[in-house]
């Protein structure tokens, strides 16, 4: 039996849970963007939207898109560092434990991707997470070098795709998806029709069909490298910040303010390019600019928010806010999947089929409503149990133990 046990309440860092809960809210905001039906509109339809809808879309592109999944990715690296630190004083094989943990997470992700929503991030995290033990013993300088390389690679891959855009390779996965759609008898159905169909097989089928091209789109946009780079930022930050966080010896570095300012400026530029192009990814001269400002803006703003967030926690301000966010963050896996299940039931054919029936301007109402439901559920659950339901399953499968610590 392993001598390492799951993290108990006193060992948890509330600020990490709170920041994770904050990131979950932003991810919900960004995902609702898709659930309401953004991907079913063509550029002309988007231009014809009411002013308030377009203002909301611009707000999301400026302040939300890419920022909160970046925070979540950084925290994934922090979590890896914390897990590794707990193993350092025990005679245990951390790599084996971590691989088992990632395999279980991948199973959660695949179930979520195919049966709930194809916009899953868990599978990507699990696959890239398998690489993290390779960086565990790297020096800070080596980590920083890898971070810079990984965050630059999306720009390189955009250039490669741009120069070889006629190559059939880039569209191969999309072609497989389209061929399957024809073979399964859905050739005449649009994305909107399949999403809001009253036939569960059609709703489930579009999840599978949309999931097929995602690995290639991740390669084309450099998402693999960007996310792994963010993981390593989390690992590096953990080395500097965790000891200080535990002692509440935190001051906000000036660079955090600059990260925030740079992030806001570049993210504004991204929102403008998306407004002009009508797309978040396009092989063109302006598309090159878009890729640059997106990657710099999302990463910089995520870092700035995370650092300022930690400072506010250490200063003792807004304690009730942090406490409530931490309740959400302690059940991050459950709440991430739970919020998507609620959205699916609201907007897909499984439930009320509200996709494209709700104005984008109403998005905050749905976001805060779902968040309130999650907070109430999490509060009641954690008053009786130490972990969320999916976290408990993840723990048992990872630690091979059915006994709570």
XYZ file of C-alpha atoms in Angstrom:
405
model
C 0.000 0.000 0.000
C 1.313 3.415 -0.940
C 2.423 5.644 1.950
C 1.368 8.698 -0.039
C -2.226 9.686 0.559
C -4.488 12.267 -1.092
C -4.125 15.856 0.012
C -6.150 16.573 3.128
C -7.888 19.859 3.841
C -5.145 21.373 6.022
C -2.529 20.717 3.338
C -4.469 22.515 0.628
C -3.532 26.009 -0.449
C -6.753 28.005 -0.494
C -5.354 30.519 -2.972
C -4.731 27.769 -5.559
C -8.284 26.469 -5.116
C -9.671 30.009 -5.299
C -7.743 30.865 -8.457
C -8.852 27.565 -9.977
C -12.465 28.446 -9.146
C -11.986 31.864 -10.742
C -10.561 30.229 -13.870
C -13.530 27.844 -14.004
C -15.880 30.808 -14.134
C -13.962 32.298 -17.055
C -13.916 28.956 -18.861
C -17.691 28.702 -18.393
C -18.049 32.184 -19.883
C -15.944 31.210 -22.887
C -17.714 27.879 -23.416
C -21.164 29.454 -23.329
C -19.973 31.501 -26.293
C -20.004 28.223 -28.250
C -23.074 26.705 -26.597
C -25.229 29.693 -27.546
C -24.225 28.908 -31.116
C -21.378 31.174 -32.240
C -19.860 28.460 -34.449
C -23.148 28.043 -36.323
C -23.117 31.659 -37.582
C -21.407 32.746 -40.768
C -19.508 36.097 -40.868
C -22.421 37.942 -42.481
C -24.825 36.708 -39.803
C -22.431 37.853 -37.084
C -22.202 41.315 -38.681
C -26.012 41.477 -38.680
C -26.305 40.737 -34.948
C -27.798 43.401 -32.642
C -25.337 45.907 -31.169
C -25.527 44.471 -27.638
C -24.704 40.990 -28.958
C -21.681 42.304 -30.842
C -20.531 44.221 -27.765
C -20.729 40.997 -25.720
C -18.780 39.047 -28.360
C -16.095 41.752 -28.414
C -15.919 41.718 -24.618
C -15.359 37.952 -24.609
C -12.677 38.169 -27.307
C -10.894 40.929 -25.379
C -11.153 39.795 -21.764
C -12.045 36.088 -21.786
C -10.953 34.043 -24.797
C -7.702 32.223 -24.104
C -7.078 33.903 -20.741
C -8.845 31.581 -18.342
C -7.826 28.318 -19.957
C -4.286 29.767 -19.733
C -4.734 30.346 -15.982
C -6.138 26.830 -15.655
C -3.129 25.464 -17.565
C -0.676 27.338 -15.344
C -2.450 25.917 -12.288
C -2.158 22.436 -13.770
C 1.624 22.917 -13.717
C 1.419 24.210 -10.149
C -0.611 21.136 -9.177
C 2.010 18.890 -10.758
C 4.731 20.612 -8.717
C 2.738 20.231 -5.490
C 2.133 16.525 -6.153
C 5.826 15.975 -6.894
C 6.821 17.812 -3.714
C 4.625 15.516 -1.616
C 6.429 12.504 -3.074
C 9.919 13.923 -2.568
C 10.046 12.910 1.111
C 8.698 9.402 0.528
C 10.190 6.340 -1.083
C 7.619 6.282 -3.870
C 7.759 6.301 -7.664
C 6.202 9.626 -8.548
C 6.351 9.104 -12.320
C 4.299 5.895 -12.116
C 1.763 7.624 -9.896
C 1.552 10.619 -12.222
C 1.143 8.478 -15.346
C -1.683 6.582 -13.669
C -3.277 9.887 -12.702
C -3.079 11.185 -16.286
C -4.487 7.977 -17.758
C -7.542 8.247 -15.498
C -7.923 11.918 -16.431
C -7.717 10.980 -20.114
C -10.574 8.507 -19.634
C -12.683 11.260 -18.067
C -11.802 13.505 -21.000
C -12.705 10.973 -23.687
C -16.079 10.242 -22.075
C -16.715 13.976 -21.782
C -15.610 14.637 -25.370
C -17.716 11.984 -27.073
C -20.816 11.848 -24.896
C -21.181 15.405 -23.548
C -19.303 18.022 -25.594
C -16.468 17.842 -28.087
C -14.900 21.045 -26.710
C -13.155 19.019 -23.983
C -9.781 20.152 -22.592
C -9.168 17.252 -20.179
C -7.883 14.875 -22.859
C -5.353 17.435 -24.070
C -4.212 18.115 -20.513
C -3.834 14.411 -19.772
C -1.778 13.688 -22.902
C 0.516 16.683 -22.428
C 0.663 15.991 -18.692
C 2.450 12.720 -19.440
C 5.424 14.832 -20.583
C 5.751 16.844 -17.373
C 7.984 14.370 -15.431
C 10.640 14.985 -18.097
C 10.953 18.577 -16.830
C 10.740 17.914 -13.093
C 14.467 18.041 -12.384
C 15.321 20.764 -14.896
C 16.998 23.882 -13.582
C 15.032 27.118 -13.579
C 17.140 28.393 -16.470
C 16.428 25.285 -18.526
C 12.721 25.531 -17.726
C 12.679 29.157 -18.826
C 14.400 28.225 -22.080
C 11.818 25.527 -22.780
C 8.989 27.942 -21.950
C 10.269 30.485 -24.466
C 10.718 27.802 -27.138
C 7.258 26.310 -26.580
C 5.491 29.675 -26.565
C 7.239 30.633 -29.809
C 6.416 27.392 -31.664
C 2.745 28.329 -32.373
C 4.042 31.209 -34.500
C 6.404 28.885 -36.334
C 3.633 26.382 -37.014
C 1.372 29.121 -38.315
C 4.120 30.082 -40.769
C 4.498 26.433 -41.836
C 0.744 26.041 -42.376
C 0.625 29.387 -44.201
C 3.372 28.343 -46.623
C 1.976 24.839 -47.168
C -1.734 25.644 -47.037
C -2.395 23.712 -50.266
C -1.091 20.474 -48.745
C -3.863 17.916 -48.254
C -2.289 16.864 -44.950
C -3.776 19.819 -43.047
C -7.313 18.951 -44.107
C -6.988 15.176 -43.786
C -8.753 14.844 -40.433
C -11.536 17.173 -41.529
C -11.993 15.078 -44.652
C -12.283 11.920 -42.552
C -14.961 13.634 -40.475
C -16.892 14.757 -43.564
C -16.708 11.279 -45.096
C -18.017 9.736 -41.889
C -20.849 12.252 -41.781
C -21.918 11.159 -45.270
C -21.520 7.473 -44.447
C -23.612 7.824 -41.289
C -26.418 9.481 -43.260
C -26.077 13.022 -41.896
C -24.777 14.712 -45.056
C -27.775 17.042 -45.410
C -27.808 18.161 -41.768
C -26.127 21.363 -40.610
C -24.207 21.740 -37.370
C -27.143 23.597 -35.837
C -29.630 20.920 -36.904
C -27.541 18.144 -35.367
C -26.828 20.051 -32.157
C -30.510 20.813 -31.560
C -31.938 17.572 -32.928
C -34.442 15.656 -30.817
C -32.613 12.476 -31.861
C -29.879 11.691 -29.285
C -27.920 9.742 -31.916
C -27.547 12.888 -34.025
C -26.437 15.022 -31.077
C -23.911 12.374 -30.017
C -22.726 11.828 -33.603
C -21.814 15.486 -34.081
C -19.666 15.304 -30.928
C -17.694 12.456 -32.500
C -17.509 14.137 -35.910
C -16.324 17.445 -34.428
C -13.792 15.716 -32.178
C -11.991 14.051 -35.095
C -10.399 17.230 -36.575
C -9.427 18.688 -33.176
C -5.963 17.051 -32.945
C -5.050 18.559 -36.320
C -6.457 21.970 -35.415
C -4.358 21.868 -32.230
C -1.283 21.240 -34.361
C -2.126 23.996 -36.847
C -2.689 26.551 -34.093
C 0.215 25.307 -31.970
C -2.085 24.590 -29.031
C 0.015 21.604 -27.923
C 3.104 23.769 -27.488
C 1.253 26.685 -25.932
C -0.427 24.554 -23.273
C 2.768 22.649 -22.416
C 4.566 25.985 -22.128
C 1.879 27.180 -19.704
C 2.285 23.972 -17.673
C 5.982 24.747 -17.343
C 5.230 28.327 -16.304
C 3.150 26.831 -13.507
C 5.996 24.524 -12.516
C 8.437 27.444 -12.463
C 6.077 29.715 -10.536
C 5.490 26.977 -7.964
C 9.205 26.889 -7.164
C 9.237 30.626 -6.447
C 5.772 31.266 -5.086
C 4.583 28.240 -3.105
C 6.996 28.771 -0.163
C 6.017 32.460 -0.061
C 2.316 31.683 -0.377
C 2.499 29.287 2.559
C 4.085 32.056 4.650
C 1.833 34.745 3.135
C 5.035 36.619 2.287
C 3.771 38.005 -1.012
C 4.287 41.346 -2.691
C 3.028 42.129 -6.148
C 6.037 42.469 -8.479
C 5.962 45.391 -10.908
C 6.245 42.899 -13.734
C 2.782 41.566 -12.841
C 1.291 44.993 -13.589
C 3.185 45.094 -16.860
C 1.978 41.606 -17.745
C -1.567 42.822 -17.195
C -1.111 45.989 -19.277
C 0.608 44.143 -22.124
C -2.067 41.444 -21.994
C -4.889 43.973 -22.210
C -3.299 45.819 -25.143
C -2.523 42.695 -27.173
C -5.874 41.095 -26.332
C -7.625 44.239 -27.528
C -5.669 43.946 -30.778
C -6.800 40.309 -31.051
C -10.449 41.298 -30.548
C -10.089 43.923 -33.298
C -8.545 41.439 -35.759
C -11.299 38.930 -35.052
C -13.929 41.618 -35.572
C -12.380 42.611 -38.910
C -11.730 39.060 -40.131
C -14.866 37.469 -38.713
C -12.747 34.515 -37.623
C -10.343 33.487 -34.880
C -8.005 31.759 -37.337
C -7.327 32.641 -40.954
C -4.366 32.063 -43.251
C -3.632 35.647 -44.292
C -1.331 38.550 -43.526
C -3.751 39.817 -40.888
C -4.004 36.246 -39.629
C -0.297 36.338 -38.799
C -0.866 39.448 -36.704
C -3.820 37.749 -35.033
C -1.767 34.708 -33.986
C 0.959 36.934 -32.507
C -1.365 39.176 -30.501
C -3.490 36.230 -29.324
C -0.573 34.259 -27.913
C 1.139 37.249 -26.310
C -2.114 38.723 -25.017
C -3.627 35.583 -23.504
C -0.397 34.444 -21.841
C 0.553 37.879 -20.472
C -2.898 38.678 -19.116
C -3.217 35.237 -17.527
C 0.110 35.714 -15.745
C -0.808 39.215 -14.612
C -4.181 38.077 -13.256
C -2.656 35.087 -11.450
C 0.062 37.167 -9.768
C -2.295 39.950 -8.672
C -4.803 37.349 -7.480
C -2.159 35.753 -5.250
C -1.204 39.165 -3.850
C -4.822 40.021 -3.007
C -5.181 36.688 -1.239
C -2.007 37.231 0.816
C -3.086 40.761 1.730
C -6.223 39.361 3.350
C -8.575 41.386 1.185
C -11.851 39.967 -0.101
C -11.585 36.882 2.123
C -15.208 35.893 1.568
C -14.729 36.060 -2.206
C -11.682 33.814 -2.042
C -13.454 31.404 0.283
C -16.395 31.033 -2.095
C -14.195 30.670 -5.159
C -12.142 28.042 -3.315
C -15.317 25.992 -2.806
C -15.692 25.858 -6.597
C -11.991 25.188 -7.135
C -11.844 22.254 -4.729
C -14.272 20.465 -7.046
C -12.723 21.724 -10.292
C -13.032 18.465 -12.241
C -16.632 17.874 -11.175
C -17.624 21.483 -11.780
C -15.943 21.670 -15.190
C -17.907 18.666 -16.450
C -21.047 19.617 -14.492
C -21.203 23.109 -16.024
C -20.958 21.630 -19.516
C -23.694 19.098 -18.751
C -25.981 21.956 -17.653
C -25.140 23.912 -20.820
C -25.751 20.859 -23.010
C -29.170 20.350 -21.428
C -30.013 23.995 -22.012
C -28.743 24.454 -25.561
C -28.522 21.023 -27.247
C -31.249 18.722 -28.486
C -30.918 16.566 -25.356
C -32.773 19.293 -23.473
C -34.299 22.666 -24.338
C -32.442 23.181 -27.648
C -31.932 26.909 -26.982
C -28.967 27.232 -29.349
C -29.385 30.414 -31.438
C -32.616 31.194 -29.612
C -30.813 33.152 -26.877
C -29.084 36.507 -27.568
C -25.363 36.655 -26.777
C -26.156 39.640 -24.566
C -27.838 37.205 -22.133
C -24.660 35.146 -21.749
C -23.693 36.661 -18.337
C -27.116 35.721 -16.931
C -26.606 32.079 -17.871
C -23.009 32.138 -16.609
C -23.879 33.542 -13.180
C -26.931 31.280 -12.936
C -24.904 28.136 -13.634
C -22.162 29.362 -11.287
C -24.685 29.857 -8.486
C -26.045 26.336 -8.978
C -22.505 24.953 -8.889
C -21.590 26.931 -5.790
C -24.686 25.711 -3.919
C -24.059 22.127 -4.980
C -20.346 22.308 -4.098
C -21.070 23.872 -0.698
C -23.542 21.152 0.254
C -21.332 18.365 -1.066
C -18.139 19.592 0.665
C -20.006 19.995 3.944
C -20.375 16.207 3.924
C -17.397 14.949 1.919
C -13.749 15.908 1.562
C -13.736 15.846 -2.241
C -16.109 16.204 -5.159
C -17.663 13.038 -6.628
C -15.430 12.869 -9.699
C -12.389 13.888 -7.658
C -13.154 10.969 -5.349
C -13.286 8.530 -8.265
C -10.073 10.008 -9.670
C -8.416 9.612 -6.284
C -9.502 6.000 -5.820
C -8.361 4.954 -9.278
C -5.068 6.803 -8.869
C -4.159 5.724 -5.350
C -5.694 2.238 -5.579
C -7.395 2.874 -2.283
C -11.079 3.063 -1.418
C -10.402 4.513 2.034
C -10.519 8.306 2.363
C -7.621 9.941 4.127
